[in-house]
PDB file of C-alpha atoms in Angstrom:
ATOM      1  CA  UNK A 123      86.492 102.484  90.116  1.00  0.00           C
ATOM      2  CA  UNK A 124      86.918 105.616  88.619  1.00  0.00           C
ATOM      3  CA  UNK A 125      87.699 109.686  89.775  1.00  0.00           C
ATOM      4  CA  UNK A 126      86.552 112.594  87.946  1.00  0.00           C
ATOM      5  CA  UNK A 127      88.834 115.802  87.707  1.00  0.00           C
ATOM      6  CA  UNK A 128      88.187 118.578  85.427  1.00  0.00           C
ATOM      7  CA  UNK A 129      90.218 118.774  82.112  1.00  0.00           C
ATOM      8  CA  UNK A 130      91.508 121.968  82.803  1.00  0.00           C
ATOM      9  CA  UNK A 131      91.779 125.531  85.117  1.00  0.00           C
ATOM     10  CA  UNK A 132      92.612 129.021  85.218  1.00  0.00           C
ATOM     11  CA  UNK A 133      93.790 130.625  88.028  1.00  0.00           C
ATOM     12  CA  UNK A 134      95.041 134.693  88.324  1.00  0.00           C
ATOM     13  CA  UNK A 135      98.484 134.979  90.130  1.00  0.00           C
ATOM     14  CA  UNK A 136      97.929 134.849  94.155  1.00  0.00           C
ATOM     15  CA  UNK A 137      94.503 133.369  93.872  1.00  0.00           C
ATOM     16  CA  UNK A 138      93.295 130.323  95.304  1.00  0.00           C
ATOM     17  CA  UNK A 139      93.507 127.599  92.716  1.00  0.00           C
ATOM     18  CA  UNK A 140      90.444 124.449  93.822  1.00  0.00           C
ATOM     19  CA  UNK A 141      91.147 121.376  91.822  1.00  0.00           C
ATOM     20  CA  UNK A 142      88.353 118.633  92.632  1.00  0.00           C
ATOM     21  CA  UNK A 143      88.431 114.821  92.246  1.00  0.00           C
ATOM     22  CA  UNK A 144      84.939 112.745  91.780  1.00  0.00           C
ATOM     23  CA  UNK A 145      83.968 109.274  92.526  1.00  0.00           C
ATOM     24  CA  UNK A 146      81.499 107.554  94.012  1.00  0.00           C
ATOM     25  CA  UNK A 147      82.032 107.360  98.330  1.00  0.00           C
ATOM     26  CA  UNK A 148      85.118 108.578  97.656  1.00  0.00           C
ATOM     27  CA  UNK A 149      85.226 110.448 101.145  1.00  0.00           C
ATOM     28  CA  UNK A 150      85.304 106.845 102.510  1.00  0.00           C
ATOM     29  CA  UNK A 151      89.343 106.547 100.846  1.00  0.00           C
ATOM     30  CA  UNK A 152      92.424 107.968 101.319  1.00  0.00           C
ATOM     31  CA  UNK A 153      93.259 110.136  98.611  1.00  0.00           C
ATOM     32  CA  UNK A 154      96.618 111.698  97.460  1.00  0.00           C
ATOM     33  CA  UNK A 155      97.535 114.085  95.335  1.00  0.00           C
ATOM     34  CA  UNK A 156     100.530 115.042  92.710  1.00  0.00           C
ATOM     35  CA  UNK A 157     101.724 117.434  90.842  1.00  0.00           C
ATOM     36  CA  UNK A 158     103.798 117.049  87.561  1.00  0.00           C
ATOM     37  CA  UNK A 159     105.866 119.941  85.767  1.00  0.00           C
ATOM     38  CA  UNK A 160     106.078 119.437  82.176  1.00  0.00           C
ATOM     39  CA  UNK A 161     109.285 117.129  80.902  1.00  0.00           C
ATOM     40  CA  UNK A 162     109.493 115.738  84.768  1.00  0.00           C
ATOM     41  CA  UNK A 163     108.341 113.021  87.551  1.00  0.00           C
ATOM     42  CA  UNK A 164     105.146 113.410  89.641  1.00  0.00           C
ATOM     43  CA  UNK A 165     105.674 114.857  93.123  1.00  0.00           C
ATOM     44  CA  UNK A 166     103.808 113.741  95.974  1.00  0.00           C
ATOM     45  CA  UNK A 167     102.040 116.782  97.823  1.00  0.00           C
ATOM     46  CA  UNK A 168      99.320 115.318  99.988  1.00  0.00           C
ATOM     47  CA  UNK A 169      98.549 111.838 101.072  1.00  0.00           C
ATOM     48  CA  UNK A 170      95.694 110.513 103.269  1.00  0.00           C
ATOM     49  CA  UNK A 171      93.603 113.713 101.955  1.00  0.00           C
ATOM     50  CA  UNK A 172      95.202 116.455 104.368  1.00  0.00           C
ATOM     51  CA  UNK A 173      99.120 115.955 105.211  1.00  0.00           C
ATOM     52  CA  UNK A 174     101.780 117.066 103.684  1.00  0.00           C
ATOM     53  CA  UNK A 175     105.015 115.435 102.933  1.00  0.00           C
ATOM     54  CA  UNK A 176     108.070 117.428 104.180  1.00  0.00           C
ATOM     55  CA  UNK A 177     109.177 120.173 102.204  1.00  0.00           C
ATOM     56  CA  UNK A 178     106.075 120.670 100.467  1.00  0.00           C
ATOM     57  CA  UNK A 179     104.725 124.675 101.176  1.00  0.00           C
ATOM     58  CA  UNK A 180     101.626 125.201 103.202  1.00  0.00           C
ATOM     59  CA  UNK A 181     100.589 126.828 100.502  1.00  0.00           C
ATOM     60  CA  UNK A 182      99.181 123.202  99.174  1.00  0.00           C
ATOM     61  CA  UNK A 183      96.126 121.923 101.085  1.00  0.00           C
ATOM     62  CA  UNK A 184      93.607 119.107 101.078  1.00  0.00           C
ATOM     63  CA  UNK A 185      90.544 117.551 102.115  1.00  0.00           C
ATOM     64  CA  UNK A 186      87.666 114.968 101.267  1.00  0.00           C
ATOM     65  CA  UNK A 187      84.093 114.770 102.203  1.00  0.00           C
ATOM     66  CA  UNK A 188      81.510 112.542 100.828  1.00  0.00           C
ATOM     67  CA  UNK A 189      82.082 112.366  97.169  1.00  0.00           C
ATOM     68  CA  UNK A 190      84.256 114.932  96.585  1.00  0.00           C
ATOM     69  CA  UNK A 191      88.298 115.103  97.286  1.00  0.00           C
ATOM     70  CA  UNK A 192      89.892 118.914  96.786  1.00  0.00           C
ATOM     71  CA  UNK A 193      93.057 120.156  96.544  1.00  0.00           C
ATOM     72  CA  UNK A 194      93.428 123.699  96.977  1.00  0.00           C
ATOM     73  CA  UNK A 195      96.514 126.253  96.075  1.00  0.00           C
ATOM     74  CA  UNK A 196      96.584 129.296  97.805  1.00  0.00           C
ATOM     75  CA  UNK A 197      98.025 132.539  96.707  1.00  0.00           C
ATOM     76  CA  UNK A 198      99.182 130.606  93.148  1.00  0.00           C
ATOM     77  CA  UNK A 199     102.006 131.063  91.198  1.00  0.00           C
ATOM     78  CA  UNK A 200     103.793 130.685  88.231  1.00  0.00           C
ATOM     79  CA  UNK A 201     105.346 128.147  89.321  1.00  0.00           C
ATOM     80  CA  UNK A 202     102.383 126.155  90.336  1.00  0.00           C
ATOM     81  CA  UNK A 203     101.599 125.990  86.548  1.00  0.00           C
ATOM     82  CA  UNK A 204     101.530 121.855  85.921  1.00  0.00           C
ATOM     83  CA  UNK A 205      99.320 118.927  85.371  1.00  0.00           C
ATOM     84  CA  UNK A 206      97.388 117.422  88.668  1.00  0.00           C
ATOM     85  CA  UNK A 207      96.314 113.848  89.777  1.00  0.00           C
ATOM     86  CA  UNK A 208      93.963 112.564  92.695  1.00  0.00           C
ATOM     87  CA  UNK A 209      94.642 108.925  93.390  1.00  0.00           C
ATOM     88  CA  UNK A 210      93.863 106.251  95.607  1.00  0.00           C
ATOM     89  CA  UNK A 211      93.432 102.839  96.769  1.00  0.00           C
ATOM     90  CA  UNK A 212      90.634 100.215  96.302  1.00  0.00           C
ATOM     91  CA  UNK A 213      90.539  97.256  97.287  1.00  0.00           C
ATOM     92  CA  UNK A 214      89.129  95.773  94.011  1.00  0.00           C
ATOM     93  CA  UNK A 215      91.070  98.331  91.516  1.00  0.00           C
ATOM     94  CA  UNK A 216      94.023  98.673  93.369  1.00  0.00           C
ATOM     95  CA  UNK A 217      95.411 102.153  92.646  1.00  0.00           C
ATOM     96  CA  UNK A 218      93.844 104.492  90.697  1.00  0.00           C
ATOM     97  CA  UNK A 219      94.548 107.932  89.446  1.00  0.00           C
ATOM     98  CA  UNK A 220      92.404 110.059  88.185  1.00  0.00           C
ATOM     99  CA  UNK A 221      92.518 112.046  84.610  1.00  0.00           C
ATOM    100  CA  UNK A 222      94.521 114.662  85.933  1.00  0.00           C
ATOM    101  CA  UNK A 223      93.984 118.616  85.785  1.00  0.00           C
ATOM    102  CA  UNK A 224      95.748 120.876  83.954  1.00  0.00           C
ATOM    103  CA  UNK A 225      96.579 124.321  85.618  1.00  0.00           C
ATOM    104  CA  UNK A 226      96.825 127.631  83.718  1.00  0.00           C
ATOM    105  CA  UNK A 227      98.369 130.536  85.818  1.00  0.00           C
ATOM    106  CA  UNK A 228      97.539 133.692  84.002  1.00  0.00           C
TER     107      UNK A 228
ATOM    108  CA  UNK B 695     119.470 111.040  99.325  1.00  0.00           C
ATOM    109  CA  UNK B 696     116.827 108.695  98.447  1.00  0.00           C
ATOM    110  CA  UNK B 697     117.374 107.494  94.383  1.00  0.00           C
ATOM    111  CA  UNK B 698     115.473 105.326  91.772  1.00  0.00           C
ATOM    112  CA  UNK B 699     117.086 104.717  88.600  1.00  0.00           C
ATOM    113  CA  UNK B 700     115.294 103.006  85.999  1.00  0.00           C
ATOM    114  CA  UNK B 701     116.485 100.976  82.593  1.00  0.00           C
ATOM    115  CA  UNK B 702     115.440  98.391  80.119  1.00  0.00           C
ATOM    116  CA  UNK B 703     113.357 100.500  77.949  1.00  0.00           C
ATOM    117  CA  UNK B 704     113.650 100.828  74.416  1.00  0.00           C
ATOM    118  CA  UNK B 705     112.499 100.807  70.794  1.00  0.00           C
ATOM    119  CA  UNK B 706     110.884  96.995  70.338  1.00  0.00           C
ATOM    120  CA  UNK B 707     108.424  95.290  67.956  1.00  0.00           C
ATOM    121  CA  UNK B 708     104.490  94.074  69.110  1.00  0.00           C
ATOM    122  CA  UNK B 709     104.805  90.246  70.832  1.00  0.00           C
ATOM    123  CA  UNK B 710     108.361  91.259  72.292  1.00  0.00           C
ATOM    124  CA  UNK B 711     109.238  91.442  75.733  1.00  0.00           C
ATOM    125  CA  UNK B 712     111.117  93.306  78.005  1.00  0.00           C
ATOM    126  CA  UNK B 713     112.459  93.689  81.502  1.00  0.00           C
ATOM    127  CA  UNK B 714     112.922  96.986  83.007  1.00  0.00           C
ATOM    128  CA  UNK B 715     114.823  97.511  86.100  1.00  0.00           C
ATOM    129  CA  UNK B 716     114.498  99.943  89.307  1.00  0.00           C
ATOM    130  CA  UNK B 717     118.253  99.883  91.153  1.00  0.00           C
ATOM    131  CA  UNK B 718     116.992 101.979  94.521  1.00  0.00           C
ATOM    132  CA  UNK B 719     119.389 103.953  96.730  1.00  0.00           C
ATOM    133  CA  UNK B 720     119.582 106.096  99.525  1.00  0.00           C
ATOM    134  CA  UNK B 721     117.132 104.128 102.031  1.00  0.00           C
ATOM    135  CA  UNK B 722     116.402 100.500 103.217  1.00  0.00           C
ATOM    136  CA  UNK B 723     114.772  99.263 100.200  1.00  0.00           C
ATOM    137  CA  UNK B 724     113.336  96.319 101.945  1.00  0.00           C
ATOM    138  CA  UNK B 725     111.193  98.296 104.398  1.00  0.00           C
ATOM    139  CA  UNK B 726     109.414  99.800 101.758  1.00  0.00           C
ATOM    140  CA  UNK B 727     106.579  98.786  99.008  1.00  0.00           C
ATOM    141  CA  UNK B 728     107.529  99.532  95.648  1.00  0.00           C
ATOM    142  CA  UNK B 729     105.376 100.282  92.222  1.00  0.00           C
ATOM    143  CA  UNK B 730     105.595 100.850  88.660  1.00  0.00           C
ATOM    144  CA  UNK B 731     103.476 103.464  86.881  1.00  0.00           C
ATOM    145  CA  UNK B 732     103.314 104.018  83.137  1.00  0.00           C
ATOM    146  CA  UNK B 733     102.434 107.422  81.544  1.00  0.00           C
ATOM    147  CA  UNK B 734     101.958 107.076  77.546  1.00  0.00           C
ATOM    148  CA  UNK B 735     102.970 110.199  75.524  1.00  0.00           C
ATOM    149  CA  UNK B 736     100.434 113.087  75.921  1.00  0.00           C
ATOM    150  CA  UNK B 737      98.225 111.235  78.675  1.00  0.00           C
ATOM    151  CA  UNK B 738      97.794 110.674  82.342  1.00  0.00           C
ATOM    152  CA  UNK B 739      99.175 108.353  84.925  1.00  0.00           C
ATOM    153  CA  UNK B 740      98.425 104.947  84.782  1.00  0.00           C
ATOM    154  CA  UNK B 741      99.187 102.470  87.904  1.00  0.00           C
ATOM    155  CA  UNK B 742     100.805  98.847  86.283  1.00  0.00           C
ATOM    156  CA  UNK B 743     101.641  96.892  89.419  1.00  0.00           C
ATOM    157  CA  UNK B 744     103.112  96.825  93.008  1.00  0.00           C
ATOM    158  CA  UNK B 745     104.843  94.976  95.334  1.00  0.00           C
ATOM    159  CA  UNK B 746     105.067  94.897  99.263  1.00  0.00           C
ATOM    160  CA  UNK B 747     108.382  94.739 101.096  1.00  0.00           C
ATOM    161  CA  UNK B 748     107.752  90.898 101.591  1.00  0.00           C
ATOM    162  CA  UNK B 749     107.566  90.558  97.874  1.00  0.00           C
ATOM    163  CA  UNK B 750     104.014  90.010  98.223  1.00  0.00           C
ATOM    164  CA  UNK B 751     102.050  91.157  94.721  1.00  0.00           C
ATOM    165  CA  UNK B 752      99.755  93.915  95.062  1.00  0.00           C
ATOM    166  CA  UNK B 753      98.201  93.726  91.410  1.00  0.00           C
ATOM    167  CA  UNK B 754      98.223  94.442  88.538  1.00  0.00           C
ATOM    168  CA  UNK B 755      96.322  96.597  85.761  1.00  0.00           C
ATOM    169  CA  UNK B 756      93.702  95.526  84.078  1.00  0.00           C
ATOM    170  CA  UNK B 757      95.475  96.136  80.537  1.00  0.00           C
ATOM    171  CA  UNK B 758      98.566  94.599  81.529  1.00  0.00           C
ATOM    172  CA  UNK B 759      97.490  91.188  83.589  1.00  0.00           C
ATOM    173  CA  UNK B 760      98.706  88.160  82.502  1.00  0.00           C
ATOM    174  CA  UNK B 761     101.717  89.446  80.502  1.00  0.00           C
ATOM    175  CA  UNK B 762     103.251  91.603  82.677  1.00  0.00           C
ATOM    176  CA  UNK B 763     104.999  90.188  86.371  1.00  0.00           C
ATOM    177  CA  UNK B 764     106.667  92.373  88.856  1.00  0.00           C
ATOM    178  CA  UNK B 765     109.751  91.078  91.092  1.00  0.00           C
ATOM    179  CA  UNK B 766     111.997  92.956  93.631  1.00  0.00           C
ATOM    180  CA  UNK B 767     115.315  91.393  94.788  1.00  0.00           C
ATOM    181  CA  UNK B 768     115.865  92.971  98.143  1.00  0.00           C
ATOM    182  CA  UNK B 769     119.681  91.834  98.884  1.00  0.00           C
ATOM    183  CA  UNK B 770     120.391  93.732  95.218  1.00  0.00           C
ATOM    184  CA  UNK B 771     117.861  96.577  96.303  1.00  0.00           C
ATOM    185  CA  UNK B 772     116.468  96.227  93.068  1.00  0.00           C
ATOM    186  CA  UNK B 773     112.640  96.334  91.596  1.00  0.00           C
ATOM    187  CA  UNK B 774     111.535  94.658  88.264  1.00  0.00           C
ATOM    188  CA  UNK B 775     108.354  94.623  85.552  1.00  0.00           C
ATOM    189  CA  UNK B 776     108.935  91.727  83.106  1.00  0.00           C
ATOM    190  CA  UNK B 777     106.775  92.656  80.294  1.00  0.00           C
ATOM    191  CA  UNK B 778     106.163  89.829  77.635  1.00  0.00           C
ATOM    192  CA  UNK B 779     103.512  90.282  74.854  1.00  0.00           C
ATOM    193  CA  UNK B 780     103.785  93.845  73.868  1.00  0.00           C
ATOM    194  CA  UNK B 781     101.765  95.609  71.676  1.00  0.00           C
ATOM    195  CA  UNK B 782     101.704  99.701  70.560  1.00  0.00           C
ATOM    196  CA  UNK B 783      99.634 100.068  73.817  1.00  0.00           C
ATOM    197  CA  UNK B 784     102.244  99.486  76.103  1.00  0.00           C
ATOM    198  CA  UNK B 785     104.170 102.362  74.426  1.00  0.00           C
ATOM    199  CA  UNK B 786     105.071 104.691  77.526  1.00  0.00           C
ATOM    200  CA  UNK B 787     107.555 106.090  80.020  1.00  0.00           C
ATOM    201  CA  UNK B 788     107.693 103.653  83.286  1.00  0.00           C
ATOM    202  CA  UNK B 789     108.059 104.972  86.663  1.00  0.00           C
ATOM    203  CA  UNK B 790     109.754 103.504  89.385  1.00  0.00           C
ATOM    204  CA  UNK B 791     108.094 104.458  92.647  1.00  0.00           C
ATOM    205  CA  UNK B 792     109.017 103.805  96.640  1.00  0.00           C
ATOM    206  CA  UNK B 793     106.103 103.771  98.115  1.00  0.00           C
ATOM    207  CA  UNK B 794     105.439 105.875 102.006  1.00  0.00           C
ATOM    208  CA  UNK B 795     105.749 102.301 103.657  1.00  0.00           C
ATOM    209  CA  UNK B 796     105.644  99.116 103.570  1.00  0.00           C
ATOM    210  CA  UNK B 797     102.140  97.330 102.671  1.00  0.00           C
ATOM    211  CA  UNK B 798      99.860  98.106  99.663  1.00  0.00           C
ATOM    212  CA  UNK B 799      97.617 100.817 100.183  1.00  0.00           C
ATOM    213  CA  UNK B 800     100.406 103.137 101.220  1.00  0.00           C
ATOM    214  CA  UNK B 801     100.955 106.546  99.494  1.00  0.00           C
ATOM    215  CA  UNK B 802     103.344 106.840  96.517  1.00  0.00           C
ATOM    216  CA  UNK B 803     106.168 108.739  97.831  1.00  0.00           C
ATOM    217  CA  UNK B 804     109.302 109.073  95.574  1.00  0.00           C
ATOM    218  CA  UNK B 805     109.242 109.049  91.801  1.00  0.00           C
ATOM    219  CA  UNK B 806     112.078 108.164  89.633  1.00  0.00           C
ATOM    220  CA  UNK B 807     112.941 109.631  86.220  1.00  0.00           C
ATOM    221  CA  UNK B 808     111.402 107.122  84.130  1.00  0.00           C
ATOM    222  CA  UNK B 809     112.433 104.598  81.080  1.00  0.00           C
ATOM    223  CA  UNK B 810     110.714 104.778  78.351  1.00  0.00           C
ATOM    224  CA  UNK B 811     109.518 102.032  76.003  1.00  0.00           C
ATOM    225  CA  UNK B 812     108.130 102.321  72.615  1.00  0.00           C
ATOM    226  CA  UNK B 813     106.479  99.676  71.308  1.00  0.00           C
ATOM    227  CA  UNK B 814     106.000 100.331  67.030  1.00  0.00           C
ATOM    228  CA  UNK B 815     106.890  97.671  63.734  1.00  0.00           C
TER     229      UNK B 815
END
């Protein structure tokens, strides 16, 4: 089992930032999401495709339909510039993340 | 505060082994499924194996089964990933990781700093 995400993505300070995640059915998982600052640990910010761990902002969102998972960043910052992973769970893979995005703020 | 600290990495040659250890604070480690995730320099995230909070095995990676076991000692609050057979693809940092609860398709929660292990003649 395998996701898709796109290599890389630009994003303008305070836009929305969509970062998508591909696979086959994959509206029929549960799909997190992480981010990862350079030099440190991942950091959970949505699980089961919409909620929110606490102390992660609003300002992170998520959803998955069909074949497509998407997490979206509104009103980005400079801050939100870091590398981003879809992942879930199949029964015959186990866990799987996908290639991760990595997002430009400029 | 919930803590995972993570050692046993280090410089080794291919066909050694290694044990790396997870000592877990800060919550009641056996309530909880734990993982191990390797990132190699320059790459993405790559799931190695997990365990649920009955010590039951979850899996393991394709590119790691049959050399690699996973253990947790829940009176020492401690994970493990005994890693035997290692070649130059192994070469990574290895995350600890607590899992949201306690069976194994729950979300990875909590991410420790990492060991790394480098795997070169």
């Amino acid at each position: 089992f395998e996701m898709t995400q796109p290599p890389s993505l630009s994003v303008s300070p305070g836009q929305t930032a969509s970062i998508t995640c591909s696979a086959e059915n994959l509206g029929e998982k549960y799909v997190s999401w992480f981010q990862q600052r350079p030099g440190q640990s991942p950091l959970l910010l949505i699980y089961q495709d919409s909620k929110r761990p606490a102390g992660i902002p609003e300002r992170f969102s998520g959803s998955n339909s069909v074949n497509t998972a998407t997490l979206l960043i509104s009103a980005t910052q400079a801050v939100d510039e870091a590398d981003y992973y879809c992942q879930t769970w199949d029964a015959n893979s186990h866990w799987v993340f996908g290639g991760g995005t990595k997002l430009t703020v400029l | 505060d919930v803590q995972l600290v993570e050692s046993g990495g280090g410089l080794v040659q291919p066909g050694s082994s290694l044990r790396l250890s997870c000592e877990a604070s800060g919550f009641t480690f056996d309530d909880y499924a734990m993982h191990w995730v390797r990132q190699a320099p320059g790459k993405g995230l790559e799931w190695v194996s997990g365990m649920t909070w009955v010590s039951k095995v979850i899996g393991y990676a394709d590119s790691v089964k049959g050399r690699f076991t996973i253990s947790r000692d829940n009176a020492g609050n401690s994970l493990y990933l005994q890693m035997n057979g290692l070649s130059p693809g192994d070469t990574a940092l290895y995350y600890c990781v607590k899992a949201l609860g306690a069976t194994e398709s729950r979300a990875f929660h909590v991410w420790g700093h990492g060991t790394m292990v480098t795997v070169s003649s």
